[in-house]
XYZ file of C-alpha atoms in Angstrom:
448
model
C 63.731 -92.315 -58.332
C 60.435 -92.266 -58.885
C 59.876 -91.075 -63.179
C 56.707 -92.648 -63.467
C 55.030 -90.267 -60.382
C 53.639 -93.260 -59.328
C 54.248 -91.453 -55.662
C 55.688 -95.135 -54.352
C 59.243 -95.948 -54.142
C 59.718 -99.704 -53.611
C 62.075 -101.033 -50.936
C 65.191 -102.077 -53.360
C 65.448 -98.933 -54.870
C 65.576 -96.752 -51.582
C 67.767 -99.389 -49.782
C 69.985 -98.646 -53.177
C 70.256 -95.130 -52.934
C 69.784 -94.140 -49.023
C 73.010 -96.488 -48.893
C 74.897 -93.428 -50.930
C 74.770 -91.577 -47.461
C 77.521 -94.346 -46.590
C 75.805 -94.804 -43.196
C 75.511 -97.691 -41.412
C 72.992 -100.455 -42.009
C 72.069 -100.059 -38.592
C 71.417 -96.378 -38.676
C 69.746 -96.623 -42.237
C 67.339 -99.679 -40.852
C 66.489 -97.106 -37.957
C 66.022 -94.143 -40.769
C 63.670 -96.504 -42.976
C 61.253 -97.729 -39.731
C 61.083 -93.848 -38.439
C 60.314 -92.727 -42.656
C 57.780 -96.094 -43.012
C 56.094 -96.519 -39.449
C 53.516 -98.491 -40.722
C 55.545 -101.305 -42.731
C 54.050 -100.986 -46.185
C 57.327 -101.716 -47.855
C 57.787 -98.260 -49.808
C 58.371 -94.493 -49.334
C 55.874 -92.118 -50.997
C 56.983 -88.642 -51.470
C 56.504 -87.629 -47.640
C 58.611 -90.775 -46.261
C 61.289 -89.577 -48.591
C 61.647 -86.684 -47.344
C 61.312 -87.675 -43.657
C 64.652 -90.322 -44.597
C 66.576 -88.052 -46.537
C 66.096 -85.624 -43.029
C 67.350 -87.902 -40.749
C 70.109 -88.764 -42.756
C 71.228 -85.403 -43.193
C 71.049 -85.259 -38.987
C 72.684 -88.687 -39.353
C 75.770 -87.206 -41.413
C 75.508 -84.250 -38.578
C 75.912 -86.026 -35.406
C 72.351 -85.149 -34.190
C 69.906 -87.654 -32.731
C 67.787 -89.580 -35.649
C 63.909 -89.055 -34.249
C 61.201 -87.221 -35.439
C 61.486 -84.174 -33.148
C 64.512 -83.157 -34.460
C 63.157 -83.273 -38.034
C 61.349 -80.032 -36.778
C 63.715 -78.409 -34.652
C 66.935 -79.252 -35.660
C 68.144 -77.211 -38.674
C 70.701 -79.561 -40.961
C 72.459 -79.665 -43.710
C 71.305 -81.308 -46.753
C 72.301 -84.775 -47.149
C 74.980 -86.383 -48.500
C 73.842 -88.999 -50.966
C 76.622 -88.752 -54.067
C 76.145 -87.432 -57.127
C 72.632 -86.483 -58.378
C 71.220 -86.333 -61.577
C 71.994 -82.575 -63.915
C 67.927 -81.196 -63.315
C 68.486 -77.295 -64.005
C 70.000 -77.895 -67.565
C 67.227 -80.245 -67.971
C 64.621 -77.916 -66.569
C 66.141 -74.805 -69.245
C 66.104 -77.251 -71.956
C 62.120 -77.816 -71.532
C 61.956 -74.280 -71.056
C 63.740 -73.520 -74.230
C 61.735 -75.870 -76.016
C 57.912 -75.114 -74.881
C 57.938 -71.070 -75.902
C 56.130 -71.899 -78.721
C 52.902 -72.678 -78.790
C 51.323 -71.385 -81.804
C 49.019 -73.858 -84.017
C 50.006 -75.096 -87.826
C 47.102 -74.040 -90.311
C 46.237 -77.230 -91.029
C 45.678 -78.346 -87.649
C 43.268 -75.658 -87.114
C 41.432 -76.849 -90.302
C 41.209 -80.132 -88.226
C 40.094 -79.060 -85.053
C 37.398 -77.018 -86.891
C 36.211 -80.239 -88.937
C 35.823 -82.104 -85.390
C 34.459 -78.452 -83.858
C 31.488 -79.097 -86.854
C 30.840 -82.646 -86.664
C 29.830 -81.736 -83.257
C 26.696 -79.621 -83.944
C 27.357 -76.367 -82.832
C 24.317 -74.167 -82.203
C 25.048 -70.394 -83.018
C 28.597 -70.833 -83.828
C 29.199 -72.262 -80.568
C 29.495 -75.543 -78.166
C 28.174 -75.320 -74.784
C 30.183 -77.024 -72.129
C 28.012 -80.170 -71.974
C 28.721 -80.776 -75.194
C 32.578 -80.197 -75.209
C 32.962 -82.266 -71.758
C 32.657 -85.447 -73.203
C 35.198 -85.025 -75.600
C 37.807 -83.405 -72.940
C 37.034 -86.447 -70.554
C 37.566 -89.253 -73.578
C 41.569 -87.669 -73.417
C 42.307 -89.430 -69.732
C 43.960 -86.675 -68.484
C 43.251 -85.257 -65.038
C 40.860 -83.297 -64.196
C 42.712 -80.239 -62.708
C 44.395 -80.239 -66.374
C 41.465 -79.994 -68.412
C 39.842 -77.225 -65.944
C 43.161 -75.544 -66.649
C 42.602 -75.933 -70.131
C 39.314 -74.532 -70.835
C 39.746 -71.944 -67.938
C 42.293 -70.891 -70.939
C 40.026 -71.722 -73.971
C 36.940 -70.048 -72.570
C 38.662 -66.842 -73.248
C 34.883 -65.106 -72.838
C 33.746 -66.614 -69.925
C 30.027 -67.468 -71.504
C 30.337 -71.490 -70.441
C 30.378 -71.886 -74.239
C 33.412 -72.075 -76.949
C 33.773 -70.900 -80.244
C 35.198 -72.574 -83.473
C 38.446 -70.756 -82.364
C 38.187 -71.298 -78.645
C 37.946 -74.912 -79.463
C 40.491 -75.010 -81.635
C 42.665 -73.780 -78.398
C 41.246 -75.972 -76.153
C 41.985 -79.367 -78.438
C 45.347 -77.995 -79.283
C 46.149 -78.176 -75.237
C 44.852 -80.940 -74.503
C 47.138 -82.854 -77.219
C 49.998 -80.788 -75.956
C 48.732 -81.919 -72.651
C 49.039 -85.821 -74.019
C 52.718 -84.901 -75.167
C 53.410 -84.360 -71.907
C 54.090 -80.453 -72.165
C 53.165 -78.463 -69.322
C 50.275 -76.334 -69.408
C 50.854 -72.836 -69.098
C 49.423 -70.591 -66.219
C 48.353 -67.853 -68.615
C 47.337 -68.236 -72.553
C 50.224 -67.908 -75.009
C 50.324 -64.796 -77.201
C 50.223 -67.457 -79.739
C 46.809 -68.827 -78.919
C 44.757 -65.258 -78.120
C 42.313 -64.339 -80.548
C 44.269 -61.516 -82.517
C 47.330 -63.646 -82.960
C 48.273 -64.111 -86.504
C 48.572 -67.309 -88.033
C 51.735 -68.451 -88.593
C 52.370 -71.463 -90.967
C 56.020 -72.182 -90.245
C 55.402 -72.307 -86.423
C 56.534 -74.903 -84.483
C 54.499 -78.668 -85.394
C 54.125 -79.546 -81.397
C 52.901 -82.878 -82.173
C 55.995 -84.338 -83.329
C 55.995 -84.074 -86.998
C 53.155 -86.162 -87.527
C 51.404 -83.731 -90.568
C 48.297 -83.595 -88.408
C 47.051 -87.155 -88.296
C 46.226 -87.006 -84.383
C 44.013 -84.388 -84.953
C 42.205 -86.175 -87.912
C 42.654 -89.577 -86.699
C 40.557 -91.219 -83.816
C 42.755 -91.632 -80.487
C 41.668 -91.557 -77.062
C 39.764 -88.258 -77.824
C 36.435 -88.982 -78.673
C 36.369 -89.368 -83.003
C 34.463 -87.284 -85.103
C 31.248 -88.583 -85.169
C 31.003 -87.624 -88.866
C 33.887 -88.910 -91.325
C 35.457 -86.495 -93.178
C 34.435 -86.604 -96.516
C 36.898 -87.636 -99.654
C 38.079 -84.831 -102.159
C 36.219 -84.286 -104.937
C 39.191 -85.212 -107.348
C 39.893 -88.317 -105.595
C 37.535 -90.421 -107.839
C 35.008 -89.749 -110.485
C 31.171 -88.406 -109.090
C 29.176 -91.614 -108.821
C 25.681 -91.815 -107.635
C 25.226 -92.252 -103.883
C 23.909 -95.232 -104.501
C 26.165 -97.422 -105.553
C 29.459 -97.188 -103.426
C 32.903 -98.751 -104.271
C 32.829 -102.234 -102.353
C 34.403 -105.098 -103.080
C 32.193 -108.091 -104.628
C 29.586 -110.100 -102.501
C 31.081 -113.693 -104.284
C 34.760 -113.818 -104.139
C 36.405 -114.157 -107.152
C 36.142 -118.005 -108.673
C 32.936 -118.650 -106.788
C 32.591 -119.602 -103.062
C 30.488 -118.332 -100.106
C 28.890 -114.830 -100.640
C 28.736 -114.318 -96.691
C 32.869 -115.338 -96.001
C 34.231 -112.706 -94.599
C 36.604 -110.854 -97.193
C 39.855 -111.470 -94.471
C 41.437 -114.384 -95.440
C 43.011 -116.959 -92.608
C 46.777 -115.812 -93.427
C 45.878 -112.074 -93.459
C 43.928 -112.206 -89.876
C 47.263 -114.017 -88.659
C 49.364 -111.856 -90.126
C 47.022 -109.025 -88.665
C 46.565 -110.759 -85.517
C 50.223 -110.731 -84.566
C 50.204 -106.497 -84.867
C 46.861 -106.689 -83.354
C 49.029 -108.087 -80.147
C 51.877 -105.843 -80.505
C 49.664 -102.861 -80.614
C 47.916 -103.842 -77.475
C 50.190 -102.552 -74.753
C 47.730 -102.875 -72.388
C 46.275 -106.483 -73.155
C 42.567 -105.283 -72.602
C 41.872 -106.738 -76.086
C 41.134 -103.495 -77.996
C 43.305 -101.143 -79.385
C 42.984 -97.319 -79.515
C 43.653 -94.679 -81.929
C 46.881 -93.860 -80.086
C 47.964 -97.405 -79.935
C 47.713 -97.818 -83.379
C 48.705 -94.404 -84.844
C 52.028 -95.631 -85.599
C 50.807 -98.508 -87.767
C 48.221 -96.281 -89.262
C 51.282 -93.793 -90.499
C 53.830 -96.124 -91.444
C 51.048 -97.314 -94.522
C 51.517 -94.411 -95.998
C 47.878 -94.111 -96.771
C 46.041 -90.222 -96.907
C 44.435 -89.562 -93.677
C 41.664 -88.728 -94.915
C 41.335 -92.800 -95.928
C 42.574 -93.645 -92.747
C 39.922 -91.843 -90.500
C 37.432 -93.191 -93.467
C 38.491 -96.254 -92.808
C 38.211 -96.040 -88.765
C 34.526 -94.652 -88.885
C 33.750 -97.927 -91.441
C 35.657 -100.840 -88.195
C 34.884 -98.443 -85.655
C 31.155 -100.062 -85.199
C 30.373 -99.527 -82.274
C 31.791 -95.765 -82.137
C 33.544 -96.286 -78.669
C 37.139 -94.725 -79.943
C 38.588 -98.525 -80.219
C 39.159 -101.520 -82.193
C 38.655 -105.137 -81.494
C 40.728 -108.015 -83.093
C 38.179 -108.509 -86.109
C 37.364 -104.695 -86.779
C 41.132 -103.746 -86.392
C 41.982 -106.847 -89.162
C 39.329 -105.496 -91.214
C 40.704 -102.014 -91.094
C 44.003 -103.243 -91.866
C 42.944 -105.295 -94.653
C 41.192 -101.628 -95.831
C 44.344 -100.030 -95.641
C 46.577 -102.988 -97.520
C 43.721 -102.204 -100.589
C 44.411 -98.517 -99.752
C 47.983 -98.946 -100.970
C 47.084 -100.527 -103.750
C 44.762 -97.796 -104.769
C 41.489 -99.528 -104.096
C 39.454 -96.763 -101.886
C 37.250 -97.594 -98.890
C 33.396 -98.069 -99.810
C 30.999 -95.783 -98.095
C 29.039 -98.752 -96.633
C 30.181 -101.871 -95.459
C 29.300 -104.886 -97.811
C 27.903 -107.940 -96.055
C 30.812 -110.131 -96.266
C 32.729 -107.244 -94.878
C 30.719 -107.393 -91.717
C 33.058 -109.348 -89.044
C 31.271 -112.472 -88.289
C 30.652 -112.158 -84.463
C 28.997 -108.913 -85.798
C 26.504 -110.345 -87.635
C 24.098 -111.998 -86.010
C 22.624 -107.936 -84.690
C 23.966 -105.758 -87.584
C 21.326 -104.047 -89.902
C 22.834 -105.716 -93.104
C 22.284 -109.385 -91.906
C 18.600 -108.525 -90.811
C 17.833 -107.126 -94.188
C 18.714 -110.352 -96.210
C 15.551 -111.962 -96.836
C 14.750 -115.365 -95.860
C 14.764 -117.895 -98.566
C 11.291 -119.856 -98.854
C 11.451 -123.873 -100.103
C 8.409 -125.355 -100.981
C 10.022 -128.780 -100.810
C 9.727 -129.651 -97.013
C 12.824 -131.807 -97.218
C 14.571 -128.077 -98.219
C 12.672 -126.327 -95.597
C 13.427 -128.875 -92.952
C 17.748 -128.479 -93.704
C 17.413 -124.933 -94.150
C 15.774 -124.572 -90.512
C 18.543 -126.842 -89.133
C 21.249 -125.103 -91.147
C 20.100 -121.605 -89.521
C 20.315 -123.602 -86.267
C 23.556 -124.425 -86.417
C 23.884 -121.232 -87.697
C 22.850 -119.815 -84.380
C 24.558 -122.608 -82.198
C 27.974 -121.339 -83.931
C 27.826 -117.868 -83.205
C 26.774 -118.667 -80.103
C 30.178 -120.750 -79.209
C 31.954 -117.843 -81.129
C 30.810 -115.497 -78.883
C 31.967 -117.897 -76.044
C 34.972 -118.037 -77.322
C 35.722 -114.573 -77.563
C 34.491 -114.166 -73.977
C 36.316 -116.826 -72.593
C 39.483 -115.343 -74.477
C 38.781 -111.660 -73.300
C 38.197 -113.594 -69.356
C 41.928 -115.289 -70.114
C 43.527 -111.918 -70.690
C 41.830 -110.426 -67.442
C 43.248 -113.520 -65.754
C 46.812 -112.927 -67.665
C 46.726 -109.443 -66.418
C 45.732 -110.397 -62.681
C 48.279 -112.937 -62.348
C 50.716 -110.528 -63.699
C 49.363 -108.103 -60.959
C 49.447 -110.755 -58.074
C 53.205 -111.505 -59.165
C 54.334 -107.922 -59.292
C 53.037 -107.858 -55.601
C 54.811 -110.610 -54.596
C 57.830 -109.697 -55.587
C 57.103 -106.714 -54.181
C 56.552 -108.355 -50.670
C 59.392 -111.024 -50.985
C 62.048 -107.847 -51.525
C 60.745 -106.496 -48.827
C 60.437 -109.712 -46.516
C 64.117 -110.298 -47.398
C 64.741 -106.458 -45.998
C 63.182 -107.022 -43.042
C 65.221 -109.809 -42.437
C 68.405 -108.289 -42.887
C 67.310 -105.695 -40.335
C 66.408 -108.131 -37.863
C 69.708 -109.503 -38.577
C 71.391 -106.194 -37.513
C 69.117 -105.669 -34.783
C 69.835 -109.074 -33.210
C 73.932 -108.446 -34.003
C 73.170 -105.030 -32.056
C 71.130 -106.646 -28.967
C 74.092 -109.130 -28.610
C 76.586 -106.299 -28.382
C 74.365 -104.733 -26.093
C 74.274 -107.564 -23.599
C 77.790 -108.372 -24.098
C 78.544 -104.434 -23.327
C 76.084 -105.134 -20.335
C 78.260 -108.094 -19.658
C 80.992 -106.083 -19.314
C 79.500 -103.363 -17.356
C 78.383 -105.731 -14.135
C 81.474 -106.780 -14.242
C 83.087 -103.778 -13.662
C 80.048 -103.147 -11.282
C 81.133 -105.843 -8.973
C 84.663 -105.069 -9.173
C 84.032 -102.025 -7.953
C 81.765 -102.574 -4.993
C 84.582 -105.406 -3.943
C 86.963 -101.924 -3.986
């Protein structure tokens, strides 16, 4: 009842399944106020098992109160047919023996164990903590993990104990179980072996190589040699400053009809509506392009501005407009060009600030270009009101979505509590009509 171990059930779907004892709505309304005493309108995992007490006592014949949840030893209850969980539980087993690592995810967990600056061959903890924490998952979990990776016990990690450690924690993100002790698989000594099970679903390693809620590489991996000819530094690949058949050098290189076509994947990618996108939001996008992943984790450090492991609407167009030229065999440039630069980037990035201001020695000229760079100003100005008043729409979106998920919450339960003070005032009126009958017989037998 509860798959999401959100540790709440709500009131509809414990009315739904307590009524499988086939008790009474009477006796159930009594079972829910004993296993929720202070009315918050769900069971967590102790109120559960308080209700599924009594009605085994219930089912019994014993008294439904608290003391005999203590003393009185039942049998379980009788709620109908349960779900299969043993064959579930052995197929899991079956499936998580193997936890050995494919070579070439070791050759990405070393590129990321490099691009973090190890000193002597090895990453103190310090270092390595921010990039555990970046994964989201709990904290008991990691300290699992790198009780496991620190296979020394120096407070430090290897190349290879981090190449353990990351390969957990994504196992840990597939929702596998992490193991008590280290798998043979994992141990120092343990050979290599390349036709091992791919835990990570198949995906060739792009996880590893590809930005998600980990913290990225802070260094891009480089392209292969044999990718494109040797050119000096330089001058990298980039498309051209004037778009083709003239125009203005600083519009941005997304067209209107590719940022809406962008834009609409942009919103089905963000599952959360926070208005950025993450590496594992986007993975499956990423993939389905077909593009190396080496270009593809080019192409993330080149959007990723900011280097905070996420995308905003403009960077993730821009990267998708990268990976459309990808296709088409048109690499990534090293740099970005400055009409690549979003424009609500612009204003603050290093390219715009090394333009040099154009000089008029006509006043008339110097007079429109100081009111052009004005208006200029006053328009990225609104366009960074806009994109704050959009980003404060979607907090409201979510709240309201919040506020109604509550008040469903409390009309389900409202409409409970009314059907149990329906029953309870059905039950006080048998009770005086019983008492009814009882001074009746009272009196008749005092006449006697």
């Amino acid at each position: 009842l509860d798959p999401k171990e959100s540790n709440e059930i709500g009131a509809l779907e414990a009315a739904k399944f307590l009524k499988k004892s086939g008790l009474s709505d009477v006796v159930l309304s009594r079972i829910w106020d004993l296993s929720d005493p202070t009315g918050r309108g769900f069971l967590n995992k102790d109120g559960f098992f308080v209700a599924l007490k009594l009605i085994g006592l219930a089912q019994d014949g014993s008294d439904i109160n608290m003391k005999n949840i203590y003393n009185v030893l039942g049998k379980p209850p009788r709620v109908g047919d349960l779900p299969k969980v043993p064959a579930q539980v052995k197929l899991v087993a079956t499936e998580n023996t193997d936890w050995s690592m494919k070579p070439e995810k070791r050759q990405q967990y070393e590129q990321l164990f490099e691009s973090l600056g190890p000193s002597g061959g090895l990453l103190p903890g310090a270092k390595v903590r921010s990039t555990l924490m970046n994964s989201k998952l709990p904290v008991d979990t990691l300290g699992r993990i790198w009780d496991l990776a620190d296979q020394d016990r120096d407070g430090s990690l290897d190349k290879h104990e981090f190449c353990v450690a990351m390969h957990l924690v994504y196992e840990a993100l597939d929702k596998r179980a992490i193991p008590a002790t280290l798998p043979p698989q994992l141990q120092r000594n343990a050979a290599v072996n390349n036709n091992s099970f791919d835990a990570f679903g198949g995906d060739g390693g792009f996880v590893a190589n590809f930005p998600t809620d980990i913290a990225p590489p802070p260094v891009v991996p480089p392209l292969p040699a044999v990718t494109r000819p040797a050119m000096p530094p330089a001058i990298p690949p980039m498309v051209p400053l004037i778009p083709a058949g003239g125009g203005d050098p600083n519009a941005w290189v997304v067209s209107t009809l590719e940022r809406c076509r962008y834009e609409e994947i942009f919103n089905k990618s963000d599952t959360d509506r926070d208005g950025l996108v993450s590496g594992f939001e986007i993975k499956e996008v990423f993939l389905q392009s077909g593009v190396p992943q080496n270009l593809l984790a080019q192409i993330w450090g080149l959007c990723d501005t900011n280097q905070c492991g996420k995308l905003r609407l403009e960077e993730f167009c821009l990267a998708m407009w990268f990976v459309d030229r990808a296709k088409k065999g048109i690499p990534p440039p090293e740099v970005l060009a400055p009409n690549m630069v979003p424009p609500s980037m612009r204003k603050g990035s290093l390219i715009a600030a090394a333009e040099p201001k154009p000089t008029y020695n006509n006043p008339e000229l110097e007079m429109i270009s100081k009111e052009i760079e004005e208006l200029c100003k006053e328009r990225r100005l609104m366009e960074q009101e806009v994109a704050q008043k959009e980003a404060d729409v979607r907090i409201k979106r979510g709240e309201e979505r919040s506020l109604q998920s509550e008040k469903d919450t409390l009309t389900a339960t409202l409409k409970q509590l009314e059907n149990q003070k329906g029953e309870a005032q059905k039950r006080l009126d048998d009770l005086k009509n019983q008492r009814v009958e009882v001074d009746a017989d009272i009196a008749i037998a005092r006449e006697q």
